[in-house]
PDB file of C-alpha atoms in Angstrom:
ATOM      1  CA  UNK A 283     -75.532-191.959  15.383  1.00 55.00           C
ATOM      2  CA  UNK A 284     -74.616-192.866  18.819  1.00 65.00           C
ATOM      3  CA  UNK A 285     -71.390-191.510  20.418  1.00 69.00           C
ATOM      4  CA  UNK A 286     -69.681-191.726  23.910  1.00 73.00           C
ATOM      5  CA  UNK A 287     -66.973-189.875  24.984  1.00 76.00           C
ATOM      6  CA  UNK A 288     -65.991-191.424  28.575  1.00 80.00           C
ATOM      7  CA  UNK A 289     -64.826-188.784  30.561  1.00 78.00           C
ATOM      8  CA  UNK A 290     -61.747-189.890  31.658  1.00 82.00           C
ATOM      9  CA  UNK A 291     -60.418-189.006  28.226  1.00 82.00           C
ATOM     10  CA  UNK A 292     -61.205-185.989  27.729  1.00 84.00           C
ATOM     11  CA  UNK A 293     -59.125-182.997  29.565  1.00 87.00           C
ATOM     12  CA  UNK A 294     -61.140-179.848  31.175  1.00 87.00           C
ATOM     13  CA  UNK A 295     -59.955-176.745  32.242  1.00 91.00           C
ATOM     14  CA  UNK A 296     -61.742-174.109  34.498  1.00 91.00           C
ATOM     15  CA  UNK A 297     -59.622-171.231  32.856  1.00 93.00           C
ATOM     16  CA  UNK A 298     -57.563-171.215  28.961  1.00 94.00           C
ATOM     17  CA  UNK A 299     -54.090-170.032  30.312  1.00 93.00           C
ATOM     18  CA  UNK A 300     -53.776-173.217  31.817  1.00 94.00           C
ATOM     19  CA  UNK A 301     -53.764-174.458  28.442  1.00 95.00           C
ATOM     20  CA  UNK A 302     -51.070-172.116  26.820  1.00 93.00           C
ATOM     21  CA  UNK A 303     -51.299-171.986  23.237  1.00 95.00           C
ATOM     22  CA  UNK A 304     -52.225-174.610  20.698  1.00 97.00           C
ATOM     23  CA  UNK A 305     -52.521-175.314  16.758  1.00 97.00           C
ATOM     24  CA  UNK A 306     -56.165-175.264  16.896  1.00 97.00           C
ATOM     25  CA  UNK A 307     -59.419-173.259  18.806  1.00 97.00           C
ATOM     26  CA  UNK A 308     -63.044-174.238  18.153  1.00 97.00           C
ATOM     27  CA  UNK A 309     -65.509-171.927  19.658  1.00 96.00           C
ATOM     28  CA  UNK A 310     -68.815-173.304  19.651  1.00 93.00           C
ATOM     29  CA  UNK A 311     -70.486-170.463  22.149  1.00 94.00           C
ATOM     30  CA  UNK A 312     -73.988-168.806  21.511  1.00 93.00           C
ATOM     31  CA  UNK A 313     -73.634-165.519  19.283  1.00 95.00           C
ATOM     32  CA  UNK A 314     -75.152-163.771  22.689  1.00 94.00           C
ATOM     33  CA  UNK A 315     -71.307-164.523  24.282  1.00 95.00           C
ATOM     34  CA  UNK A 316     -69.492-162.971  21.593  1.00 96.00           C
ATOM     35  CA  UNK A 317     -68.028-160.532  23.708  1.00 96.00           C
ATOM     36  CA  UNK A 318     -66.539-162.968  25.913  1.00 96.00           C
ATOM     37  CA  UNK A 319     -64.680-165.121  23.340  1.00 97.00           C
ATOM     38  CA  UNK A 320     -61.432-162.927  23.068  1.00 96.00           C
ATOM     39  CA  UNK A 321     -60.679-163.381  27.119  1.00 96.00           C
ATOM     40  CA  UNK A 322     -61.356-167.001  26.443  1.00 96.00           C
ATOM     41  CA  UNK A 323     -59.193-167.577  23.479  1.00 97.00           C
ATOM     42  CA  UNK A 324     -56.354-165.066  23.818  1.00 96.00           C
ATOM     43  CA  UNK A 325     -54.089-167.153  26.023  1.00 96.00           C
ATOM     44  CA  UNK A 326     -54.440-170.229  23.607  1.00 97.00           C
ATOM     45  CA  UNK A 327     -52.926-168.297  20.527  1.00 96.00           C
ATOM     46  CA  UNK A 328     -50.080-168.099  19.017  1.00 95.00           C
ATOM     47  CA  UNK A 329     -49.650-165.268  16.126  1.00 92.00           C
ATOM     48  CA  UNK A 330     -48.442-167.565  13.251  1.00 92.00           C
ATOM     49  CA  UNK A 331     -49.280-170.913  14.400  1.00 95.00           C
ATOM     50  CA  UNK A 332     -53.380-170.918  16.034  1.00 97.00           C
ATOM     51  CA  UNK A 333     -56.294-171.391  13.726  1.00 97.00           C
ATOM     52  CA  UNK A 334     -59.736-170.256  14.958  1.00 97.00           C
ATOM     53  CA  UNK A 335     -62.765-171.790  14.100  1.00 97.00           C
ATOM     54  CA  UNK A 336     -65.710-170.218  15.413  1.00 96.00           C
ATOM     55  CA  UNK A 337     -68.698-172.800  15.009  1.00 95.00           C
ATOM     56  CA  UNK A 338     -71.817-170.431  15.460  1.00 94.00           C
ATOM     57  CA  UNK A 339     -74.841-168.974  13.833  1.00 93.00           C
ATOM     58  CA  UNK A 340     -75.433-165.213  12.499  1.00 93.00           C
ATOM     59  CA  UNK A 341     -73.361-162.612  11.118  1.00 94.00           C
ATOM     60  CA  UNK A 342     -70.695-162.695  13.586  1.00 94.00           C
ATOM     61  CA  UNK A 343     -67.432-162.088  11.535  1.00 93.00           C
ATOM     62  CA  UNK A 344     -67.129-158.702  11.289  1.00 92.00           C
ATOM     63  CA  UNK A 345     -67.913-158.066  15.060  1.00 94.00           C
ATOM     64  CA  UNK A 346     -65.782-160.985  16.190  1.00 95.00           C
ATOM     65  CA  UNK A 347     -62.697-159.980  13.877  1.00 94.00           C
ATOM     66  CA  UNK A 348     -62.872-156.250  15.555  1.00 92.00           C
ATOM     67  CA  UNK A 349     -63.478-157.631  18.794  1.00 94.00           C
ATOM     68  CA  UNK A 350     -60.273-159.956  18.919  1.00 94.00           C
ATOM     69  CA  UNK A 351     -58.323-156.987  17.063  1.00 92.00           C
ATOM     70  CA  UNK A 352     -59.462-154.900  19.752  1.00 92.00           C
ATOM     71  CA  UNK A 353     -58.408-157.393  22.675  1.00 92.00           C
ATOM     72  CA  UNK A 354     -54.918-157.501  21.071  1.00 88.00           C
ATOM     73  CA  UNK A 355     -54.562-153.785  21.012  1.00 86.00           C
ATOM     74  CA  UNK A 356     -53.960-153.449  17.333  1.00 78.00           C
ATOM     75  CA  UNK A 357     -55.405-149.921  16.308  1.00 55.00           C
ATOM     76  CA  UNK A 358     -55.355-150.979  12.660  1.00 52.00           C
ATOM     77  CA  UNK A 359     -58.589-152.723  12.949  1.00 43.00           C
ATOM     78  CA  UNK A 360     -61.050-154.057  10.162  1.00 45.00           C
ATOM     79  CA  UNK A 361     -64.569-154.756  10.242  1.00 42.00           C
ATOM     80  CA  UNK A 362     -64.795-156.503   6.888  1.00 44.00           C
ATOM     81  CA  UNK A 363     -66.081-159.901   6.797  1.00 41.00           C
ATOM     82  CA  UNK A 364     -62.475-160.749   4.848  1.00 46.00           C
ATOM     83  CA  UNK A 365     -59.111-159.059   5.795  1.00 78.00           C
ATOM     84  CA  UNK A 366     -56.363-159.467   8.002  1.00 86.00           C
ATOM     85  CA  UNK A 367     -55.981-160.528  11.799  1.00 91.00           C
ATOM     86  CA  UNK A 368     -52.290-160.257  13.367  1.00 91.00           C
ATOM     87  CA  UNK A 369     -53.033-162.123  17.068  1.00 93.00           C
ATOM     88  CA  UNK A 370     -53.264-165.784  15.396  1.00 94.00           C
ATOM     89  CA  UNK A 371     -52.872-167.500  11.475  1.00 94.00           C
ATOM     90  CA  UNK A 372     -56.203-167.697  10.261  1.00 95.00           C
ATOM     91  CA  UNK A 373     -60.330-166.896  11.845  1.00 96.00           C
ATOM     92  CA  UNK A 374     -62.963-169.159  10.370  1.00 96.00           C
ATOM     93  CA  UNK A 375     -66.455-169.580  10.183  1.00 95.00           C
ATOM     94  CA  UNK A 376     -68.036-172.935  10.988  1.00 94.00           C
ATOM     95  CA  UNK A 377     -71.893-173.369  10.010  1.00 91.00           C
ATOM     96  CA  UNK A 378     -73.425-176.594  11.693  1.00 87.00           C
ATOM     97  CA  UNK A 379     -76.306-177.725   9.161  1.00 84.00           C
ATOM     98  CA  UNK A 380     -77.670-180.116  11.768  1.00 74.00           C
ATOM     99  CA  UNK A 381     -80.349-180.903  13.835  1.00 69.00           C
ATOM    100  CA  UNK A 382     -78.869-181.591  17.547  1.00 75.00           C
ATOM    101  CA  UNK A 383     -80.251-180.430  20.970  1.00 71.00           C
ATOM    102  CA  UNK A 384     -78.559-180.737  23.747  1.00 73.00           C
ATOM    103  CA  UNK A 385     -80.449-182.730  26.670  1.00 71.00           C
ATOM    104  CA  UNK A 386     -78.294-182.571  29.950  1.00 73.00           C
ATOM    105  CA  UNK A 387     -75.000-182.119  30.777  1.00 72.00           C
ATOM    106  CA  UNK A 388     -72.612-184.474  28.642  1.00 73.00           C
ATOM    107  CA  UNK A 389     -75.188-185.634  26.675  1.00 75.00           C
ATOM    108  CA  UNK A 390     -76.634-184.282  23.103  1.00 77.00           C
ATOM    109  CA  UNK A 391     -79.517-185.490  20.438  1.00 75.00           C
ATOM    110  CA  UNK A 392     -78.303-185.789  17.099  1.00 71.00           C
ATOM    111  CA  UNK A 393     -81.488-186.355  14.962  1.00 68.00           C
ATOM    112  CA  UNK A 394     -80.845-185.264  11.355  1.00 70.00           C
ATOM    113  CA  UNK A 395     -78.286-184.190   8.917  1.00 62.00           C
ATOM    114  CA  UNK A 396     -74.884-183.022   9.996  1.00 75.00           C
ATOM    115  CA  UNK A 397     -72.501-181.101   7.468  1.00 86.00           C
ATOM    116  CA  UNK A 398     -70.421-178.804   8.601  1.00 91.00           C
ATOM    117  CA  UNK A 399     -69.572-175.860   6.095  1.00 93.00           C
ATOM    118  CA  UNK A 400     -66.400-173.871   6.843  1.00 94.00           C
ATOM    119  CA  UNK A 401     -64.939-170.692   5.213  1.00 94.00           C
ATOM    120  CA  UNK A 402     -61.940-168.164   6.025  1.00 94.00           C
ATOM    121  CA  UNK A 403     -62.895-164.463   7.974  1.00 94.00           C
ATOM    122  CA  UNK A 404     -59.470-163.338   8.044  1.00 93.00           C
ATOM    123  CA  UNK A 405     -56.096-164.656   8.051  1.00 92.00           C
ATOM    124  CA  UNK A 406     -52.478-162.986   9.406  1.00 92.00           C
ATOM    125  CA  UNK A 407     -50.621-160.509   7.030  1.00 89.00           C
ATOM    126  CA  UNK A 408     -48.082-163.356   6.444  1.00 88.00           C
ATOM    127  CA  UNK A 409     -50.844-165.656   5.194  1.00 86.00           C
ATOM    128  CA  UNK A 410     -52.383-163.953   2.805  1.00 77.00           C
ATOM    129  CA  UNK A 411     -51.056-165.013  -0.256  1.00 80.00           C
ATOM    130  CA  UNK A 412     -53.337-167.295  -3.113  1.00 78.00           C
ATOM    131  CA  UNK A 413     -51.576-169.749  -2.095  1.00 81.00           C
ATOM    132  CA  UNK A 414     -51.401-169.380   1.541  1.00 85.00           C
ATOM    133  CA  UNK A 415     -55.642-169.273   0.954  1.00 86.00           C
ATOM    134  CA  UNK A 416     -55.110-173.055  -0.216  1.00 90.00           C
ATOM    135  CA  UNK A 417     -53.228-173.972   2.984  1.00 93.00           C
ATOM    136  CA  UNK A 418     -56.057-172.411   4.729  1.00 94.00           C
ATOM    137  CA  UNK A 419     -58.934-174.671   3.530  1.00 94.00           C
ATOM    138  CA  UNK A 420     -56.398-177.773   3.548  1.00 95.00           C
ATOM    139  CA  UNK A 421     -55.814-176.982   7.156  1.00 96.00           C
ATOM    140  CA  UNK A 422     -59.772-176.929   7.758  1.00 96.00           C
ATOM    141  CA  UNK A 423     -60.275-180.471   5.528  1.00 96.00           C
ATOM    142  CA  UNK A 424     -56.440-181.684   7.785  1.00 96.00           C
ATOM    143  CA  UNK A 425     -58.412-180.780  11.262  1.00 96.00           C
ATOM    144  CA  UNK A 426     -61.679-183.009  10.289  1.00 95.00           C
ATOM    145  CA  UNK A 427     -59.906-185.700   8.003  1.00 94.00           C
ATOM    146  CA  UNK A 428     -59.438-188.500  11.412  1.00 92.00           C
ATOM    147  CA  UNK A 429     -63.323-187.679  11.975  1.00 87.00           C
ATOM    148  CA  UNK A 430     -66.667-188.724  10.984  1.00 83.00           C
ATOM    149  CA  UNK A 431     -67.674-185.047  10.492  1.00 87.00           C
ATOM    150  CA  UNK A 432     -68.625-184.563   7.023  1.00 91.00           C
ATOM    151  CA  UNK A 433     -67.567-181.412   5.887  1.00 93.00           C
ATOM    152  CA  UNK A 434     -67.302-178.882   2.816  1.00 94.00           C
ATOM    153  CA  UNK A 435     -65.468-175.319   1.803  1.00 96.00           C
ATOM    154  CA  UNK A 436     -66.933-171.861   1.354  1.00 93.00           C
ATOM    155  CA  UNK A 437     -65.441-170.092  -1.162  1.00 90.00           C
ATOM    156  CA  UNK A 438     -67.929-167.331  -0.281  1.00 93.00           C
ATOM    157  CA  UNK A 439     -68.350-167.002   3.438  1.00 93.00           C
ATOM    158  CA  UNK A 440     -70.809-163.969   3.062  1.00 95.00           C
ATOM    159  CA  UNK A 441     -72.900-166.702   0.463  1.00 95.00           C
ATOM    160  CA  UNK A 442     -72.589-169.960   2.855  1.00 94.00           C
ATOM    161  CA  UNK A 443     -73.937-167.255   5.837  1.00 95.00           C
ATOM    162  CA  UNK A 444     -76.871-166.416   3.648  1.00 96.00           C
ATOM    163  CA  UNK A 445     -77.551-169.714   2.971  1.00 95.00           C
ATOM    164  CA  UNK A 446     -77.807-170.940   6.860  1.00 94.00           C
ATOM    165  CA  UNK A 447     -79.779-167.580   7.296  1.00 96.00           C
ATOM    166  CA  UNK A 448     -82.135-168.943   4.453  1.00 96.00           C
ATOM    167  CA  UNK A 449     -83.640-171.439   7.004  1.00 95.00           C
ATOM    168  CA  UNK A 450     -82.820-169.872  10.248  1.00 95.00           C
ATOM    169  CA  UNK A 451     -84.592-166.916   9.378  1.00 97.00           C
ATOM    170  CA  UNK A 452     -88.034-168.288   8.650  1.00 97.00           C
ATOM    171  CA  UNK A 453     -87.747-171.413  11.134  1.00 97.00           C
ATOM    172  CA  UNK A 454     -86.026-170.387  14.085  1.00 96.00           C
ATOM    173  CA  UNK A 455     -87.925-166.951  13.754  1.00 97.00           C
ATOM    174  CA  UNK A 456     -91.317-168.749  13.362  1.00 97.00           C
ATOM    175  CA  UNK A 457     -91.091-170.853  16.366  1.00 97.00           C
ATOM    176  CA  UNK A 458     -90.070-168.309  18.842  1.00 96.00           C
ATOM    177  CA  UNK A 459     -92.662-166.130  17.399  1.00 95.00           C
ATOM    178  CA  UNK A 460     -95.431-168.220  17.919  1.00 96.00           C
ATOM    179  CA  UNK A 461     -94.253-169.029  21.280  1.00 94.00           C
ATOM    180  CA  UNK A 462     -92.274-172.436  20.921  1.00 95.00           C
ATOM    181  CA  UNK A 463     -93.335-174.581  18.622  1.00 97.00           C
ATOM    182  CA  UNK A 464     -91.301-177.184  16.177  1.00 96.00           C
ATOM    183  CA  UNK A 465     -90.429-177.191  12.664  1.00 96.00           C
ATOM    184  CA  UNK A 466     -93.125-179.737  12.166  1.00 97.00           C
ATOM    185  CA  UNK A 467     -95.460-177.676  12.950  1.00 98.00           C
ATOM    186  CA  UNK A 468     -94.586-175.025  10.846  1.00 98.00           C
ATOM    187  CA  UNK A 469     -94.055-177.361   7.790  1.00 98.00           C
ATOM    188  CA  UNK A 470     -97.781-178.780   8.084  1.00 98.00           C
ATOM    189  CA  UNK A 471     -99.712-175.348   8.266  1.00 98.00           C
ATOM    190  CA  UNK A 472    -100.570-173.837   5.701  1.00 97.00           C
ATOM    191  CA  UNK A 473    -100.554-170.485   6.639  1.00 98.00           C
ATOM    192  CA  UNK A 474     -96.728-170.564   8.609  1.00 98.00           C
ATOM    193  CA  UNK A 475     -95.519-172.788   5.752  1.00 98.00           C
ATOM    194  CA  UNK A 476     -96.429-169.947   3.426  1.00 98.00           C
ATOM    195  CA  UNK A 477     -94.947-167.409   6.114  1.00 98.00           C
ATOM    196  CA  UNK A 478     -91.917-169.375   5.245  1.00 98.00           C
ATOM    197  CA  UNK A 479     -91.767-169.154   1.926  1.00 98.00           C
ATOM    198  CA  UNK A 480     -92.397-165.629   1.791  1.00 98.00           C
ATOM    199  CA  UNK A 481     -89.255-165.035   4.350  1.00 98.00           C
ATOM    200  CA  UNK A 482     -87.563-166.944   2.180  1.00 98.00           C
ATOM    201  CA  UNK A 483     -87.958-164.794  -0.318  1.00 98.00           C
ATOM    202  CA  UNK A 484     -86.899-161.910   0.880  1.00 98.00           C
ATOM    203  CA  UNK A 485     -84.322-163.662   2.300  1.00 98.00           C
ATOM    204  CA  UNK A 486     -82.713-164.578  -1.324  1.00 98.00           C
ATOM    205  CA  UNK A 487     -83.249-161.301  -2.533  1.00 98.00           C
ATOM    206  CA  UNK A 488     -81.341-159.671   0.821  1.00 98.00           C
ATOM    207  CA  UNK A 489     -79.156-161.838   0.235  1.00 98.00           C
ATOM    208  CA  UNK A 490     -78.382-161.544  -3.717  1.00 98.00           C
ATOM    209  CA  UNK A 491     -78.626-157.680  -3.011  1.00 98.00           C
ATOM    210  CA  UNK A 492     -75.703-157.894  -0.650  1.00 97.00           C
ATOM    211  CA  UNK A 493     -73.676-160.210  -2.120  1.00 97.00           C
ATOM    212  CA  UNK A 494     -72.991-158.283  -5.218  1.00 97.00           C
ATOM    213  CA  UNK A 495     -72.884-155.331  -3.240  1.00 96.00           C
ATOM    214  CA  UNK A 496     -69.243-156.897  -2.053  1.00 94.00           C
ATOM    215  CA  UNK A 497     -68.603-158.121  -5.506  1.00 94.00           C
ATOM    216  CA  UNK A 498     -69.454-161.839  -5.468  1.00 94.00           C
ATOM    217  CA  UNK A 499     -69.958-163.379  -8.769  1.00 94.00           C
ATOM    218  CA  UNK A 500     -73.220-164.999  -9.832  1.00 95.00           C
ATOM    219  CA  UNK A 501     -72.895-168.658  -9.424  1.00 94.00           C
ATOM    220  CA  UNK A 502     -72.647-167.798  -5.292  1.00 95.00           C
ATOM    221  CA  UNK A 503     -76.184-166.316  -5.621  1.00 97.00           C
ATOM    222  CA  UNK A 504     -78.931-167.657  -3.821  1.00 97.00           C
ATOM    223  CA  UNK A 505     -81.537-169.356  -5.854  1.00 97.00           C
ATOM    224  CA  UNK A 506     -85.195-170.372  -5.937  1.00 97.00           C
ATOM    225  CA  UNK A 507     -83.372-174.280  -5.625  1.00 97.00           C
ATOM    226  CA  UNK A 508     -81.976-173.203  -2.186  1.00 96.00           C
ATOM    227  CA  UNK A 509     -85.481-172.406  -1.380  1.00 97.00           C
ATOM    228  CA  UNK A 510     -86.937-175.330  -2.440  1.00 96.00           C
ATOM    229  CA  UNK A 511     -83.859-177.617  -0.314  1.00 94.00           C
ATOM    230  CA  UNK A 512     -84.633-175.874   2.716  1.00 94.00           C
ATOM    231  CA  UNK A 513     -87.929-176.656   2.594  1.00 96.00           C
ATOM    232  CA  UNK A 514     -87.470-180.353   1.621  1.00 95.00           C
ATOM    233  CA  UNK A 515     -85.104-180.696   4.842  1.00 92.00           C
ATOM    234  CA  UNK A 516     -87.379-179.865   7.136  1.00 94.00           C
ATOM    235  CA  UNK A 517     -89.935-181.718   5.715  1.00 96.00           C
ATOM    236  CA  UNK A 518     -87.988-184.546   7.250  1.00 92.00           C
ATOM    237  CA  UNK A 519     -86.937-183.043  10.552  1.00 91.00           C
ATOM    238  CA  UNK A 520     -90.184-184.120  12.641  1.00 92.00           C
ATOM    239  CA  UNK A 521     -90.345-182.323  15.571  1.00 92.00           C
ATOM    240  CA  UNK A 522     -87.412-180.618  16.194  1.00 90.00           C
ATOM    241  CA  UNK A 523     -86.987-178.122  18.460  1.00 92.00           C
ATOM    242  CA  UNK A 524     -84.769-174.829  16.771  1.00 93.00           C
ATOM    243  CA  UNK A 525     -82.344-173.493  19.384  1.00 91.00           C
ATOM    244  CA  UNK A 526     -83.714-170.213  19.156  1.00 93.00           C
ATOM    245  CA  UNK A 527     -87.160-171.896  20.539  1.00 94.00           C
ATOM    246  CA  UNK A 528     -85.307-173.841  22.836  1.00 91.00           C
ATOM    247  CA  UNK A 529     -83.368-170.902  24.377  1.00 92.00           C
ATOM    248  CA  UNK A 530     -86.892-168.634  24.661  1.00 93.00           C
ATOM    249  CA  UNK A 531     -88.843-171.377  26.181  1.00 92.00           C
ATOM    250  CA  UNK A 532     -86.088-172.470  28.697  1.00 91.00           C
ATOM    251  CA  UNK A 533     -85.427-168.797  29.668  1.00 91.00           C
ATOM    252  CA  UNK A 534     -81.692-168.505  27.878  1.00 91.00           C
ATOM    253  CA  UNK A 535     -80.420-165.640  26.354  1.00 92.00           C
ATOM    254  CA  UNK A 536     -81.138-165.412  22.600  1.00 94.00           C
ATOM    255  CA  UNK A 537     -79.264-164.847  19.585  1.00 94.00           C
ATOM    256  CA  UNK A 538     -81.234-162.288  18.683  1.00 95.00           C
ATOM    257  CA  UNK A 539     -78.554-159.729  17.398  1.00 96.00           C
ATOM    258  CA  UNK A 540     -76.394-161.482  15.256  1.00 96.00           C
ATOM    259  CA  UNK A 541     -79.167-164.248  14.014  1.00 96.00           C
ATOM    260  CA  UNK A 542     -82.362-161.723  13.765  1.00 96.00           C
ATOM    261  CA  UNK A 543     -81.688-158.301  14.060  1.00 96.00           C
ATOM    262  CA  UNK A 544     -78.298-157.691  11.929  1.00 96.00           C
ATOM    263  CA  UNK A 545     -80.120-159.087   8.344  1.00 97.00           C
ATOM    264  CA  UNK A 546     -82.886-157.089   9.396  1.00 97.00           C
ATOM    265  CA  UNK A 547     -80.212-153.952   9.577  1.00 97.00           C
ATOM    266  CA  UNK A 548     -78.713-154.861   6.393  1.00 97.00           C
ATOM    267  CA  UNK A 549     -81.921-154.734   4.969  1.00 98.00           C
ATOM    268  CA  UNK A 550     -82.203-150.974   5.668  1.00 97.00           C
ATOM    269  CA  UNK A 551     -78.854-150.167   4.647  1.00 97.00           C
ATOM    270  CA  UNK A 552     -79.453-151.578   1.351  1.00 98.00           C
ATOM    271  CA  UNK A 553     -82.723-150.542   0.290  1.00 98.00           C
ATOM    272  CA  UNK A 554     -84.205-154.180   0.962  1.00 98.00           C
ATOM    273  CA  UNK A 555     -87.828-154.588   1.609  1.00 98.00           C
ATOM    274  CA  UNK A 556     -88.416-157.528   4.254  1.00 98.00           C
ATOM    275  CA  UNK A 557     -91.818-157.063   5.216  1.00 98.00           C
ATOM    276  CA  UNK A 558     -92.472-160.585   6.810  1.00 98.00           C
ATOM    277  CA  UNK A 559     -88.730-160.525   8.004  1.00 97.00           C
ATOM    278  CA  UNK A 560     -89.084-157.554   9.268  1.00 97.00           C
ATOM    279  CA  UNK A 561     -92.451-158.867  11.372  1.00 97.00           C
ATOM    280  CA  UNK A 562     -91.196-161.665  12.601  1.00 96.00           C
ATOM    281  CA  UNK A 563     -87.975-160.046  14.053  1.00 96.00           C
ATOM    282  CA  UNK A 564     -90.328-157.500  15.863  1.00 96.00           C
ATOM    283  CA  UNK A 565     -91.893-159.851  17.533  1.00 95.00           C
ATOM    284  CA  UNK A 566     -89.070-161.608  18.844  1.00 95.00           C
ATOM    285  CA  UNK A 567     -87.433-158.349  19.737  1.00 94.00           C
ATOM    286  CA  UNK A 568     -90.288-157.791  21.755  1.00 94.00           C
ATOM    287  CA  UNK A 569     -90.697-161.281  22.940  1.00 92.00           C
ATOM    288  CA  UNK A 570     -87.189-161.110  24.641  1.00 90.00           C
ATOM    289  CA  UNK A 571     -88.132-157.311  26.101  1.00 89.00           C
ATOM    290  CA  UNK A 572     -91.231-158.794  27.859  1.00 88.00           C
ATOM    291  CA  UNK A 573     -89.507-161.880  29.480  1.00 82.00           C
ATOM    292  CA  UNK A 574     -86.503-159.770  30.665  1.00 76.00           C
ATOM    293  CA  UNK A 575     -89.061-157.266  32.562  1.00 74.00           C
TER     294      UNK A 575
END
């Protein structure tokens, strides 16, 4: 629904160390300004005390965790998607299942759905514990509870990534590939709603291949009734626009790396076919090529 923020309430800042450091940080960039997110948070954490929460599509976590390990100097570094972080108490992921676009300045579409799925990256040494993981999740239900934001818990951040890929693969990929059209036109061809299916596909099987390549147990799998909920969501979307279209047809940098091009690299690692995948992320490789010339 409707919301207005009037904007004598709200409190800007041109630069984060004006801030100083505070209990919570919600980055809700585009995957293509990853690199710029340490500068931006640093000055707002706190080692024991600052949750992140890093609202964004793709597989970010194990570049972002290095990245901010990197900015703080620590040469003990991880790149796996769960470990440890010493510059701030916890890193999450946020996934946004909604349908918003942003219009102007100040002012946003919300047209359909709107949970937002959270799950831990990495936490600090001293947080680690089972039952420091509790206090983790609690914090991220605490930080929504005075909202109307529903929201749920990832036990498996690697599954809940999968499962956003599951329709950002074949929708956002679809639309920028056949030069910027909506969902609702993808949902009533034939031929692209079949394209869909099919990246679907491959999608849960890339995704069931590296899941219990990290060890995750079988109820986090990806299933054919995924599938069939993606599809039945955008049946209902109407003509929405996918960022990734948006962002090609308005001449924006894409998220091409961490939303296209690192499941297609997985893929390879792992001995995945992804044929249509594999297409379709061509395509927009090449789309984004041609329009930087």
């Amino acid at each position: 629904g409707d919301i207005n923020i009037p904007p004598e309430e709200l409190d800007a800042f041109i630069d984060s160390k004006e801030v100083g450091p505070v209990d919570w940080v919600i980055v809700a960039l585009k995957s293509s300004s990853l690199e710029a997110i340490p500068a931006l948070v640093y000055p707002l954490l706190e080692p024991k005390r600052t949750r992140i929460l890093a609202i964004m599509n793709g597989m970010i976590e194990d570049d972002l965790i290095h990245l901010l390990r990197e900015f703080a100097g620590d040469e003990e570094g991880t790149n796996e998607m769960s470990g440890q972080i010493n510059c701030c108490a916890a890193v999450y992921a946020g996934m946004a299942l909604i349908c918003a676009n942003r219009l102007g300045p100040g002012k946003v579409d919300h047209s359909f759905a709107g949970l937002l799925k959270g799950g831990l990256a990495a936490s600090h040494p001293s947080f680690s514990s089972d039952e420091e993981m509790d206090k983790h999740q609690q914090a991220f239900y605490d930080l929504w509870a005075p909202s109307l934001v529903n929201v749920d818990w990832e036990l498996s951040l690697l599954a809940g990534r999968w499962r956003k890929s599951l329709w950002n693969l074949p929708f956002n990929g679809i639309s920028v590939a056949m030069g910027g059209i909506t969902v609702d036109k993808i949902v009533n061809d034939q031929g692209l709603r079949k394209l869909a299916y099919a990246i679907m596909d491959e999608t849960i099987t890339l995704a069931n291949t590296d899941l219990v390549q990290h060890g995750a147990k079988e109820e986090v799998l990806l299933t054919q009734d995924d599938k069939k909920l993606m599809m039945a969501l955008s049946d209902n979307m109407g003509s929405y626009r996918t960022s990734t279209m948006l962002d090609f047809t308005e001449g924006r940098p894409m998220e091409v790396k961490y939303l296209f091009s690192t499941p297609v690299d997985r893929a390879r690692k792992l001995g995945v076919l992804v044929p249509h995948l594999e297409t379709i992320v061509f395509q927009i490789e090449a789309l984004e090529k041609l329009r930087d010339q």
